[in-house]
GROMACS .gro file of C-alpha atoms in nm:
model
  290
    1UNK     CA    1  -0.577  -0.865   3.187
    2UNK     CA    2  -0.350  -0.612   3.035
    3UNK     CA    3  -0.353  -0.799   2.699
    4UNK     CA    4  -0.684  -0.790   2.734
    5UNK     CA    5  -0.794  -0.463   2.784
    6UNK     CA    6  -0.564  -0.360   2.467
    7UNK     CA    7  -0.742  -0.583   2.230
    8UNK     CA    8  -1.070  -0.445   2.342
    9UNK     CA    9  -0.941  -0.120   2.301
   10UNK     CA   10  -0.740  -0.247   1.960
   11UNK     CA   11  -1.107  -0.373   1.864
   12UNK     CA   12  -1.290  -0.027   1.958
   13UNK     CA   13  -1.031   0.126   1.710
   14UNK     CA   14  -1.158  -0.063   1.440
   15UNK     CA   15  -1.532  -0.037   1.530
   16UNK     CA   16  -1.461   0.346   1.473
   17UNK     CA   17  -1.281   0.315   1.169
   18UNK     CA   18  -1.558   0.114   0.974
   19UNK     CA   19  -1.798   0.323   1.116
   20UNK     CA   20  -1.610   0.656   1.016
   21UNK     CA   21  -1.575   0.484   0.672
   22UNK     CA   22  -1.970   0.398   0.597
   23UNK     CA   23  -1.982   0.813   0.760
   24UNK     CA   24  -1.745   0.922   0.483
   25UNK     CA   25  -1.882   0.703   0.223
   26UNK     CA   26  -2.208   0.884   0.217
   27UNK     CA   27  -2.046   1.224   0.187
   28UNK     CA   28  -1.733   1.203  -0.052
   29UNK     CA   29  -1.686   0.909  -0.299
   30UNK     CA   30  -1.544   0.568  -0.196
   31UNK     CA   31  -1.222   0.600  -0.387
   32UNK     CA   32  -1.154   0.904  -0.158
   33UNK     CA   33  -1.261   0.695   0.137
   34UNK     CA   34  -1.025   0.427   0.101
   35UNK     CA   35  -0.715   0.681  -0.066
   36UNK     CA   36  -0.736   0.882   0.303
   37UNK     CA   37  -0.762   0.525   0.473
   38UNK     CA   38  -0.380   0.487   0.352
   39UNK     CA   39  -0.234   0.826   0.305
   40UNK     CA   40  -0.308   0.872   0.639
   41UNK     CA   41  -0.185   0.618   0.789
   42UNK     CA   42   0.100   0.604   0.558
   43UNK     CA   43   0.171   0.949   0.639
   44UNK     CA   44   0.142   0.904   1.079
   45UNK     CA   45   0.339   0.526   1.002
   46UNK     CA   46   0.653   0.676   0.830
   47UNK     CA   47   0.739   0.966   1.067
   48UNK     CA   48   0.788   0.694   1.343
   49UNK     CA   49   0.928   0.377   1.090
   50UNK     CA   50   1.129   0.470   0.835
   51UNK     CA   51   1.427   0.380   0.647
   52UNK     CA   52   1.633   0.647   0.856
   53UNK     CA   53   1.483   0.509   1.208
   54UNK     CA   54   1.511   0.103   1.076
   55UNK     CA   55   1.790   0.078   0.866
   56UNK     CA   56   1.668  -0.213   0.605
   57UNK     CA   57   1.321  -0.129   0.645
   58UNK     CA   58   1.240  -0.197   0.261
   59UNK     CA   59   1.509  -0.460   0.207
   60UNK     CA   60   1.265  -0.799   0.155
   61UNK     CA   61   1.345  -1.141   0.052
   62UNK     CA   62   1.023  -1.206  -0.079
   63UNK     CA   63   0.922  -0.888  -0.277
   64UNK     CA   64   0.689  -1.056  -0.509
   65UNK     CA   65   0.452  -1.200  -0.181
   66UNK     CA   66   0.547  -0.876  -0.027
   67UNK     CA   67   0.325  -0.640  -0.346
   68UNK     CA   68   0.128  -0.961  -0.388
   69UNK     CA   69  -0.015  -0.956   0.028
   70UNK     CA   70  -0.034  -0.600   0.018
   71UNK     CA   71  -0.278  -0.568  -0.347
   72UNK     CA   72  -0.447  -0.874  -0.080
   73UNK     CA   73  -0.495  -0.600   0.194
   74UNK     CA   74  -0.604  -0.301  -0.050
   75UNK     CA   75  -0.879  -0.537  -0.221
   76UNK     CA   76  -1.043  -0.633   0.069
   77UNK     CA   77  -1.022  -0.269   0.239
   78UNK     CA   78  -1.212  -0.166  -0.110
   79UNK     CA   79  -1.449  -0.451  -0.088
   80UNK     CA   80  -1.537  -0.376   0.254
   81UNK     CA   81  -1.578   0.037   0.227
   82UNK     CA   82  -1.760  -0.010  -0.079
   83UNK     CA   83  -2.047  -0.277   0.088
   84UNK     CA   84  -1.985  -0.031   0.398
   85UNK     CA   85  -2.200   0.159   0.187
   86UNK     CA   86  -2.467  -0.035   0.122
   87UNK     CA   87  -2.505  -0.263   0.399
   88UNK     CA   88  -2.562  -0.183   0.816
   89UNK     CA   89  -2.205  -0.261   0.981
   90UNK     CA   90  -2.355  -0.569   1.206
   91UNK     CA   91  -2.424  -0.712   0.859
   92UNK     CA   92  -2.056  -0.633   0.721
   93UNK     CA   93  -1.894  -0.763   1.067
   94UNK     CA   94  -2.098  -1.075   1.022
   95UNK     CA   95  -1.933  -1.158   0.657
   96UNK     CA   96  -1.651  -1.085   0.728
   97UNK     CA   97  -1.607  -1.335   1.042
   98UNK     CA   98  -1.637  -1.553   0.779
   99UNK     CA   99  -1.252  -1.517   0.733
  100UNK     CA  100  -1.136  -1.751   1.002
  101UNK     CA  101  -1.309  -2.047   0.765
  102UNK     CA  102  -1.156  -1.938   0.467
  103UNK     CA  103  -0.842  -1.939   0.641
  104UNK     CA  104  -0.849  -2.260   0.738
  105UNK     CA  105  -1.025  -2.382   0.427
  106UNK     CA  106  -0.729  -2.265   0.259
  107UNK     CA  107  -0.482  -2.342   0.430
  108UNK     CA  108  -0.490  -2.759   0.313
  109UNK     CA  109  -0.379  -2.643  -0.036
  110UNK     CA  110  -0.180  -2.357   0.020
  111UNK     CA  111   0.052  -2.398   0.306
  112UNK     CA  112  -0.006  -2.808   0.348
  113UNK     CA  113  -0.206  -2.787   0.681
  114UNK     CA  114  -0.484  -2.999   0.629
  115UNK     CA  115  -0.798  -3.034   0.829
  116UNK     CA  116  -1.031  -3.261   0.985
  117UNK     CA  117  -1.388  -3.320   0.984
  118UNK     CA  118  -1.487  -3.156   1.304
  119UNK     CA  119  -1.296  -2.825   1.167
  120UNK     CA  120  -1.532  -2.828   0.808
  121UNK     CA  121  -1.804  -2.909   0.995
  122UNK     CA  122  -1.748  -2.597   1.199
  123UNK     CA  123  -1.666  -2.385   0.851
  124UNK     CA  124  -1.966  -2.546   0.689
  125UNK     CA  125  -2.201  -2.433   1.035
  126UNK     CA  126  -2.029  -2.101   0.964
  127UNK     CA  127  -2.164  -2.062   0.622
  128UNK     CA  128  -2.491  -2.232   0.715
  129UNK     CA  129  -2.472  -1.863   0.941
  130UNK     CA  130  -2.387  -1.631   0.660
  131UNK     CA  131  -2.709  -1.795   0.458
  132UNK     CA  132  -2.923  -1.699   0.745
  133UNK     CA  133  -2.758  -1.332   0.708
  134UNK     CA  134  -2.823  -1.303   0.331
  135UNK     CA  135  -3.123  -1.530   0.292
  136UNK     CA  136  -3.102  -1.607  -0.040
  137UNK     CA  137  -3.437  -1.705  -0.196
  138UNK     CA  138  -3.580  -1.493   0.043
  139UNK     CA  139  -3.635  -1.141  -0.137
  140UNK     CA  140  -3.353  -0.992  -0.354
  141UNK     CA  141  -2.982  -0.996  -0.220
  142UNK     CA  142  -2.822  -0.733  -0.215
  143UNK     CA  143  -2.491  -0.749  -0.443
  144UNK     CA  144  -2.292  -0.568  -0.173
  145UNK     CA  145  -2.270  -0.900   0.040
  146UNK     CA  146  -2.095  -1.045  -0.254
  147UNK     CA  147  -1.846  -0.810  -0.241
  148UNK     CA  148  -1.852  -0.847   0.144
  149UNK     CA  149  -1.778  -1.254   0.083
  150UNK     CA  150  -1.516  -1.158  -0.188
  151UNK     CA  151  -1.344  -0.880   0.104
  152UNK     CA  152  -1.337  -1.198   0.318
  153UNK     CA  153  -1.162  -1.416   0.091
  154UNK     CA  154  -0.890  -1.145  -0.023
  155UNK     CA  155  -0.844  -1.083   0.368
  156UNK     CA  156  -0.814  -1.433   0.389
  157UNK     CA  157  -0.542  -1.495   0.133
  158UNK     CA  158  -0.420  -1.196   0.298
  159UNK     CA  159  -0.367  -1.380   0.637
  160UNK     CA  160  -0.166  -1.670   0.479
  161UNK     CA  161   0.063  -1.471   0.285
  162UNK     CA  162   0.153  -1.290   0.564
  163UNK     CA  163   0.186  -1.611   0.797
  164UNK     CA  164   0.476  -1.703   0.465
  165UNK     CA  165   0.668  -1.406   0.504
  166UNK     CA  166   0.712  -1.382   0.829
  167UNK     CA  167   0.970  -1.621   0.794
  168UNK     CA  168   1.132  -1.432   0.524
  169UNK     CA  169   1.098  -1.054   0.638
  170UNK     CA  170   1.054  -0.835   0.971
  171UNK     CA  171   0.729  -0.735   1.095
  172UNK     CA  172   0.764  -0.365   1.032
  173UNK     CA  173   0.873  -0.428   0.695
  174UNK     CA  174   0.570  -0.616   0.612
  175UNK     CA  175   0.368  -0.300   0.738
  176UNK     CA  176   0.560  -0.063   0.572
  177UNK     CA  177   0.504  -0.217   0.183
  178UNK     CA  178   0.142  -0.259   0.302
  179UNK     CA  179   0.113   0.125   0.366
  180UNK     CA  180   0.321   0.184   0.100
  181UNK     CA  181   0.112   0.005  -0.196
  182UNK     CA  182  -0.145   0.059  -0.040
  183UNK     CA  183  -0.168   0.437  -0.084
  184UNK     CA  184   0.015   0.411  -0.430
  185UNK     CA  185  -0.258   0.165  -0.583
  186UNK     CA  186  -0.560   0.423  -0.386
  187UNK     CA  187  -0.351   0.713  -0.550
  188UNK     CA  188  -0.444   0.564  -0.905
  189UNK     CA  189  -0.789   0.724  -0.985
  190UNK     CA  190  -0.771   1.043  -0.777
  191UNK     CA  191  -0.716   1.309  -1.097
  192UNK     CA  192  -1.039   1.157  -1.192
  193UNK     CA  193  -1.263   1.127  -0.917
  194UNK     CA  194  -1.069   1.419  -0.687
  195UNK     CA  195  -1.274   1.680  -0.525
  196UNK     CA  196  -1.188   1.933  -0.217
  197UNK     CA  197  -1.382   1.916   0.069
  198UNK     CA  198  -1.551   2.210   0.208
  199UNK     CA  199  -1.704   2.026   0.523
  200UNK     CA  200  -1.406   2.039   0.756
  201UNK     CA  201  -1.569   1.715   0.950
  202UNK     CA  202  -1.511   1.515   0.662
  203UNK     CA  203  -1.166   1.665   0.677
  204UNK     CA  204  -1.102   1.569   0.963
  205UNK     CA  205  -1.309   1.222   0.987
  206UNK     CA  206  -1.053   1.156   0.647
  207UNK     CA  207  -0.754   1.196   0.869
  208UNK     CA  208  -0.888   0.992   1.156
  209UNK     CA  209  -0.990   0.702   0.925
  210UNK     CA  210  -0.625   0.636   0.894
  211UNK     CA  211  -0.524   0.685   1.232
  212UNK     CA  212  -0.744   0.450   1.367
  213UNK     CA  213  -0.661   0.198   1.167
  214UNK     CA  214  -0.284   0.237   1.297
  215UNK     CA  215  -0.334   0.308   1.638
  216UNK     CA  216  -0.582   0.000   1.635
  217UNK     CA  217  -0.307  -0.233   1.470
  218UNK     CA  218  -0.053  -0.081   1.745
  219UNK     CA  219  -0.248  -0.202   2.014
  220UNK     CA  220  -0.344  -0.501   1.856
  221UNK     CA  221   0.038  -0.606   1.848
  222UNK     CA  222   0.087  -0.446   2.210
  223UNK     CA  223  -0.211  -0.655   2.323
  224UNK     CA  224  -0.053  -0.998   2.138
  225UNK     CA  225   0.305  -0.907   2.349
  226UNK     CA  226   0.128  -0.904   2.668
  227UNK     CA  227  -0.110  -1.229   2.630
  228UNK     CA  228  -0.106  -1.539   2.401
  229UNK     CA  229  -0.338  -1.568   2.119
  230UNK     CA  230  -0.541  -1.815   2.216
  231UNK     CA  231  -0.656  -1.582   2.476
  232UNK     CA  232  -0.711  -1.295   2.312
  233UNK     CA  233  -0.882  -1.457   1.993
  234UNK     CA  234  -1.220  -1.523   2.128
  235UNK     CA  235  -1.248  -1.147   2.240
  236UNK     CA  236  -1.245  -1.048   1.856
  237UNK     CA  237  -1.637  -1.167   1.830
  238UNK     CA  238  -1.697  -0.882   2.064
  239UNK     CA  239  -1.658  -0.665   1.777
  240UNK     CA  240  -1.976  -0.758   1.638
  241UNK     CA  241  -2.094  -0.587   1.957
  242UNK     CA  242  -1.959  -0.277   1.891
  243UNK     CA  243  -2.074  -0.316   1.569
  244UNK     CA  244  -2.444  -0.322   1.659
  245UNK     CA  245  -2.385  -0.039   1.882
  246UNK     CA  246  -2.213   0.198   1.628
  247UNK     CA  247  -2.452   0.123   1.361
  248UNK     CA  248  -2.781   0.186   1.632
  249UNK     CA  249  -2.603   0.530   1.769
  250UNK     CA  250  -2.429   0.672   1.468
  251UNK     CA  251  -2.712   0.549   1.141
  252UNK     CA  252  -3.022   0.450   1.368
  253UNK     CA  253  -2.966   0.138   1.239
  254UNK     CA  254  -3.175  -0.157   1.437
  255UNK     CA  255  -3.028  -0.510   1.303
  256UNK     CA  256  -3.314  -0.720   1.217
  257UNK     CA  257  -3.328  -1.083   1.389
  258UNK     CA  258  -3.218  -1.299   1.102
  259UNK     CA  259  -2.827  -1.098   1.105
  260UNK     CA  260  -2.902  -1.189   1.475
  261UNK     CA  261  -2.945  -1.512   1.444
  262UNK     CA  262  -2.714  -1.534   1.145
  263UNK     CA  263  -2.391  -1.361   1.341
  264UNK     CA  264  -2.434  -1.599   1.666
  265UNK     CA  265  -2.438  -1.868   1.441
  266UNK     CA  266  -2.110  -1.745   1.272
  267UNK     CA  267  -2.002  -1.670   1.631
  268UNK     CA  268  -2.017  -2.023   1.779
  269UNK     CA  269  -1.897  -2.160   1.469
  270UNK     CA  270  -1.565  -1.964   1.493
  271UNK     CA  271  -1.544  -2.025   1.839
  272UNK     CA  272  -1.530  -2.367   1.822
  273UNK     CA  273  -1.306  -2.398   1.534
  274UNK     CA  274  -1.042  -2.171   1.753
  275UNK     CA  275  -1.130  -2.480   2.015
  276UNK     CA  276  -0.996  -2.705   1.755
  277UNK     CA  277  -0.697  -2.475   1.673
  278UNK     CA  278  -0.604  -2.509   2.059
  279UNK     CA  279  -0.643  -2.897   2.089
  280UNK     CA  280  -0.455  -3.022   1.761
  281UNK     CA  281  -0.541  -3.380   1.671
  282UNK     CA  282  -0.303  -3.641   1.729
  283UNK     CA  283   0.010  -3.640   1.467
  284UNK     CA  284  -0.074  -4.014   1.287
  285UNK     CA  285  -0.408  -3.852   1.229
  286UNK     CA  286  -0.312  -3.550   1.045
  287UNK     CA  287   0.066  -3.543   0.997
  288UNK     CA  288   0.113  -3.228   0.824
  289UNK     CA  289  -0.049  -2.995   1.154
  290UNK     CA  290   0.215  -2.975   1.448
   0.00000   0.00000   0.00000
């Protein structure tokens, strides 16, 4: 119950932060949004985990995956502010639950874990989802769920790099080069698209962007040490919850019944491809899964 209760409050972190960022994005430029999405949490990350603190922090085996994950991370963080933008949040949340199926889609090729058919059946039922979302034929789509499909697939890539190096490197220094390239490739275009703010609740909103996102990962790795994953996984679809409520208090935004329809669909896909993940087929069936 404890474990839990942390990853609903992990996920309530993150409901905040994407709904801080579509706030900000509205008011300063998207560059800026994503640049105080690092700095900050660079900034609150290093006074606690540093070199001094972990001796070896920025010693890695791997450094290549290490900048190669965390340009991974920073892509699909722009992706998603920037179709944050454009796009109500239930609609973003809906994509991007997408990234379980690219995952495992994935995974066959890259890491030698290959699937069955009830697992692309489920990815396929998944996508089947997203089309309800976007509706393509149907009207124009908009080319912000694109780049919503293309934050999914970085995040995704994301995912199994980081499943590599933790055999290769420690936890905290995996977080610390995210953080850390993270704010230096955000840092890039600021002389050119820097402006002050005067409103002192975008200030502030430009702080707690970044602080939610690392008080949200802290519980989220409290919440994994107190319960196993396969219990806390299926309480990540609650997001999509907090989603709709975020988007209805904060924007007035009323999700229409095809992102409904589209996100359970997604939903129940993903659910029962984490049933699959938690009953492996039988090792002379597929002899590269454990």
């Amino acid at each position: 119950m404890a474990g839990i209760a942390l990853m609903g409050a992990a996920l309530a972190c993150f409901c905040c932060l994407d709904t801080t960022a579509k706030w900000l994005g509205h008011h300063i430029d998207t560059a800026l949004v994503v640049w105080a999405r690092y700095a900050s949490a660079f900034v609150l990350t290093i006074l606690i985990v540093n070199p001094w603190t972990v001796p070896g922090l920025i010693r890695t085996r791997r450094p290549a995956l290490q900048l190669g994950r965390s340009t991974l991370l920073f892509a699909s963080t722009v992706c998603n502010f920037v179709a944050l933008h454009y796009l109500r949040l239930d609609q973003t949340m809906s994509i991007v639950f997408t990234t379980p199926f690219f995952v495992v889609a994935m995974a066959g090729p890259l890491l030698g874990e290959w699937i069955g058919w009830k697992r692309w059946l489920a990815i396929l039922v998944g996508f089947c989802g997203v089309l309800v979302i976007t509706r393509p034929g149907v009207g124009e789509v908009h080319w912000a769920v694109g780049l919503s499909l293309a934050g999914a697939v970085a995040y995704a890539l994301y995912n199994i790099s980081t499943r590599v190096l933790a055999s290769y490197d420690s936890a905290l220094t995996t977080l610390f080069y995210s953080n850390l390239v993270g704010v230096l490739l955000a840092s890039v275009p600021l002389p050119w698209l820097w402006s002050t703010p005067n409103d002192a609740r975008v200030v502030t909103l430009m702080v707690a962007v970044g602080a939610l996102g690392s008080v949200g990962h802290w519980l989220l790795i409290l919440a994994h040490r107190k319960a196993p994953a396969g219990v806390l996984a299926p309480f990540i679809y609650a997001q999509l919850l907090g989603m709709v409520a975020m988007g209805y208090l904060v924007f007035g935004d009323v999700p229409d019944p095809w992102t409904l329809a589209g996100g359970t669909i997604v939903v129940a896909s993903g659910l029962f491809l984490l049933m699959c993940e938690r009953r492996p087929a039988p090792a002379e069936t597929h002899p590269n899964l454990d």
